[in-house]
Amino acid sequence: MSEERELPEGWVRVKLEEALFPGGTYNPRTGSDGEFLYVDIEAVDNKKQKIVSPKCILNAEAPSRAKMAIKTGDIIFSLVRPYLKNIAVVPLELDGQVASTAYCVMRPENGISS
């Protein structure tokens, strides 16, 4: 186990499960006839750790993996080749959109900064 480091003043050490909870799911095919922004694995720039190229897709044409509901402040972490560090925080403009099931979506508790 690694050595514990001193935390900044006002911070506390907690287990991840105490600060984050899983995001929900949503199937866009069962929604309206509209469209949505889809965050697939290629949408994240792993050097900037930002979502840079979500795709606009019609609900009726949603890929089978488009089922992870995302909200502003969620943290998405790719489960596919995790060593590539495809990790990003969901920005305001993607609030209420959909990510691939290839992501683990983690939602911070109230009062926790992403």
PDB file of C-alpha atoms in Angstrom:
ATOM      1  CA  MET A   1       0.000   0.000   0.000  1.00  0.00           C
ATOM      2  CA  SER A   2       1.231   3.482  -0.761  1.00  0.00           C
ATOM      3  CA  GLU A   3       2.200   5.925   1.928  1.00  0.00           C
ATOM      4  CA  GLU A   4      -0.594   8.299   2.994  1.00  0.00           C
ATOM      5  CA  ARG A   5       0.091  11.929   2.157  1.00  0.00           C
ATOM      6  CA  GLU A   6      -0.901  14.924   4.210  1.00  0.00           C
ATOM      7  CA  LEU A   7      -4.126  16.518   2.987  1.00  0.00           C
ATOM      8  CA  PRO A   8      -4.732  20.245   2.535  1.00  0.00           C
ATOM      9  CA  GLU A   9      -6.456  21.999   5.415  1.00  0.00           C
ATOM     10  CA  GLY A  10     -10.210  21.362   5.472  1.00  0.00           C
ATOM     11  CA  TRP A  11      -9.991  18.137   3.437  1.00  0.00           C
ATOM     12  CA  VAL A  12     -10.869  14.709   4.808  1.00  0.00           C
ATOM     13  CA  ARG A  13      -9.985  11.225   3.611  1.00  0.00           C
ATOM     14  CA  VAL A  14     -13.011   9.077   2.670  1.00  0.00           C
ATOM     15  CA  LYS A  15     -13.675   5.928   0.671  1.00  0.00           C
ATOM     16  CA  LEU A  16     -14.707   6.575  -2.919  1.00  0.00           C
ATOM     17  CA  GLU A  17     -18.112   5.000  -2.269  1.00  0.00           C
ATOM     18  CA  GLU A  18     -18.752   7.641   0.421  1.00  0.00           C
ATOM     19  CA  ALA A  19     -18.205  10.577  -1.953  1.00  0.00           C
ATOM     20  CA  LEU A  20     -19.536   9.292  -5.289  1.00  0.00           C
ATOM     21  CA  PHE A  21     -22.460   7.199  -6.402  1.00  0.00           C
ATOM     22  CA  PRO A  22     -23.198   5.574  -9.762  1.00  0.00           C
ATOM     23  CA  GLY A  23     -25.010   7.563 -12.406  1.00  0.00           C
ATOM     24  CA  GLY A  24     -28.277   6.293 -13.818  1.00  0.00           C
ATOM     25  CA  THR A  25     -29.257   4.758 -17.120  1.00  0.00           C
ATOM     26  CA  TYR A  26     -31.494   5.994 -19.908  1.00  0.00           C
ATOM     27  CA  ASN A  27     -32.489   4.423 -23.215  1.00  0.00           C
ATOM     28  CA  PRO A  28     -32.882   7.192 -25.822  1.00  0.00           C
ATOM     29  CA  ARG A  29     -34.781   4.843 -28.140  1.00  0.00           C
ATOM     30  CA  THR A  30     -37.692   4.869 -25.686  1.00  0.00           C
ATOM     31  CA  GLY A  31     -37.731   8.671 -25.504  1.00  0.00           C
ATOM     32  CA  SER A  32     -39.167  11.206 -27.883  1.00  0.00           C
ATOM     33  CA  ASP A  33     -38.439  11.445 -31.606  1.00  0.00           C
ATOM     34  CA  GLY A  34     -35.703  14.015 -30.963  1.00  0.00           C
ATOM     35  CA  GLU A  35     -31.967  13.765 -30.885  1.00  0.00           C
ATOM     36  CA  PHE A  36     -29.267  13.690 -28.233  1.00  0.00           C
ATOM     37  CA  LEU A  37     -25.537  14.162 -27.818  1.00  0.00           C
ATOM     38  CA  TYR A  38     -23.719  10.848 -27.442  1.00  0.00           C
ATOM     39  CA  VAL A  39     -20.389  10.519 -25.637  1.00  0.00           C
ATOM     40  CA  ASP A  40     -18.626   7.448 -26.977  1.00  0.00           C
ATOM     41  CA  ILE A  41     -15.038   6.393 -26.258  1.00  0.00           C
ATOM     42  CA  GLU A  42     -13.680   8.538 -29.098  1.00  0.00           C
ATOM     43  CA  ALA A  43     -15.368  11.672 -27.706  1.00  0.00           C
ATOM     44  CA  VAL A  44     -12.835  12.069 -24.870  1.00  0.00           C
ATOM     45  CA  ASP A  45      -9.396  13.603 -25.404  1.00  0.00           C
ATOM     46  CA  ASN A  46      -7.258  11.627 -22.959  1.00  0.00           C
ATOM     47  CA  LYS A  47      -4.469  14.209 -23.011  1.00  0.00           C
ATOM     48  CA  LYS A  48      -6.759  17.104 -22.043  1.00  0.00           C
ATOM     49  CA  GLN A  49      -9.127  14.794 -20.130  1.00  0.00           C
ATOM     50  CA  LYS A  50     -12.100  16.583 -21.667  1.00  0.00           C
ATOM     51  CA  ILE A  51     -15.077  15.608 -23.773  1.00  0.00           C
ATOM     52  CA  VAL A  52     -14.245  17.190 -27.107  1.00  0.00           C
ATOM     53  CA  SER A  53     -16.371  15.528 -29.777  1.00  0.00           C
ATOM     54  CA  PRO A  54     -19.781  14.173 -28.756  1.00  0.00           C
ATOM     55  CA  LYS A  55     -21.958  12.996 -31.643  1.00  0.00           C
ATOM     56  CA  CYS A  56     -25.460  14.251 -32.372  1.00  0.00           C
ATOM     57  CA  ILE A  57     -27.671  11.186 -32.942  1.00  0.00           C
ATOM     58  CA  LEU A  58     -31.384  10.702 -33.548  1.00  0.00           C
ATOM     59  CA  ASN A  59     -33.084   8.872 -30.673  1.00  0.00           C
ATOM     60  CA  ALA A  60     -34.400   6.217 -33.068  1.00  0.00           C
ATOM     61  CA  GLU A  61     -30.837   5.530 -34.282  1.00  0.00           C
ATOM     62  CA  ALA A  62     -29.204   5.288 -30.850  1.00  0.00           C
ATOM     63  CA  PRO A  63     -26.482   2.640 -30.644  1.00  0.00           C
ATOM     64  CA  SER A  64     -27.193  -0.225 -28.246  1.00  0.00           C
ATOM     65  CA  ARG A  65     -24.375   1.028 -25.958  1.00  0.00           C
ATOM     66  CA  ALA A  66     -25.956   4.511 -25.608  1.00  0.00           C
ATOM     67  CA  LYS A  67     -27.518   4.003 -22.188  1.00  0.00           C
ATOM     68  CA  MET A  68     -25.583   5.927 -19.511  1.00  0.00           C
ATOM     69  CA  ALA A  69     -27.394   9.086 -18.356  1.00  0.00           C
ATOM     70  CA  ILE A  70     -24.944  11.909 -17.650  1.00  0.00           C
ATOM     71  CA  LYS A  71     -25.279  15.189 -15.774  1.00  0.00           C
ATOM     72  CA  THR A  72     -23.087  18.232 -15.309  1.00  0.00           C
ATOM     73  CA  GLY A  73     -20.269  17.405 -12.879  1.00  0.00           C
ATOM     74  CA  ASP A  74     -20.380  13.638 -13.406  1.00  0.00           C
ATOM     75  CA  ILE A  75     -17.015  11.972 -13.845  1.00  0.00           C
ATOM     76  CA  ILE A  76     -16.789   9.460 -16.676  1.00  0.00           C
ATOM     77  CA  PHE A  77     -14.053   6.836 -16.685  1.00  0.00           C
ATOM     78  CA  SER A  78     -13.571   4.472 -19.608  1.00  0.00           C
ATOM     79  CA  LEU A  79     -13.767   0.789 -18.734  1.00  0.00           C
ATOM     80  CA  VAL A  80     -12.241  -0.044 -22.120  1.00  0.00           C
ATOM     81  CA  ARG A  81      -8.427   0.075 -21.985  1.00  0.00           C
ATOM     82  CA  PRO A  82      -8.428   2.106 -18.739  1.00  0.00           C
ATOM     83  CA  TYR A  83      -4.657   2.595 -18.995  1.00  0.00           C
ATOM     84  CA  LEU A  84      -5.399   5.169 -21.739  1.00  0.00           C
ATOM     85  CA  LYS A  85      -6.977   7.367 -19.031  1.00  0.00           C
ATOM     86  CA  ASN A  86     -10.107   8.362 -20.947  1.00  0.00           C
ATOM     87  CA  ILE A  87     -11.457  10.324 -17.996  1.00  0.00           C
ATOM     88  CA  ALA A  88     -13.451  13.558 -18.074  1.00  0.00           C
ATOM     89  CA  VAL A  89     -15.877  15.702 -16.121  1.00  0.00           C
ATOM     90  CA  VAL A  90     -19.214  16.249 -17.860  1.00  0.00           C
ATOM     91  CA  PRO A  91     -19.591  19.958 -18.752  1.00  0.00           C
ATOM     92  CA  LEU A  92     -22.807  21.990 -18.521  1.00  0.00           C
ATOM     93  CA  GLU A  93     -23.531  21.703 -22.265  1.00  0.00           C
ATOM     94  CA  LEU A  94     -23.815  17.894 -21.946  1.00  0.00           C
ATOM     95  CA  ASP A  95     -26.199  17.913 -18.974  1.00  0.00           C
ATOM     96  CA  GLY A  96     -28.959  15.365 -19.554  1.00  0.00           C
ATOM     97  CA  GLN A  97     -27.220  13.692 -22.486  1.00  0.00           C
ATOM     98  CA  VAL A  98     -26.088  10.064 -22.938  1.00  0.00           C
ATOM     99  CA  ALA A  99     -22.766   8.241 -22.712  1.00  0.00           C
ATOM    100  CA  SER A 100     -21.687   4.781 -23.758  1.00  0.00           C
ATOM    101  CA  THR A 101     -21.966   1.818 -21.413  1.00  0.00           C
ATOM    102  CA  ALA A 102     -18.197   1.581 -21.918  1.00  0.00           C
ATOM    103  CA  TYR A 103     -17.971   4.313 -19.243  1.00  0.00           C
ATOM    104  CA  CYS A 104     -18.329   4.118 -15.512  1.00  0.00           C
ATOM    105  CA  VAL A 105     -20.343   7.215 -14.593  1.00  0.00           C
ATOM    106  CA  MET A 106     -19.647   8.522 -11.104  1.00  0.00           C
ATOM    107  CA  ARG A 107     -21.801  11.254  -9.597  1.00  0.00           C
ATOM    108  CA  PRO A 108     -20.333  13.289  -6.695  1.00  0.00           C
ATOM    109  CA  GLU A 109     -22.414  13.743  -3.548  1.00  0.00           C
ATOM    110  CA  ASN A 110     -23.694  17.273  -2.886  1.00  0.00           C
ATOM    111  CA  GLY A 111     -20.861  19.463  -1.650  1.00  0.00           C
ATOM    112  CA  ILE A 112     -18.156  17.385  -3.408  1.00  0.00           C
ATOM    113  CA  SER A 113     -16.293  19.036  -6.285  1.00  0.00           C
ATOM    114  CA  SER A 114     -15.787  16.903  -9.375  1.00  0.00           C
TER     115      SER A 114
END
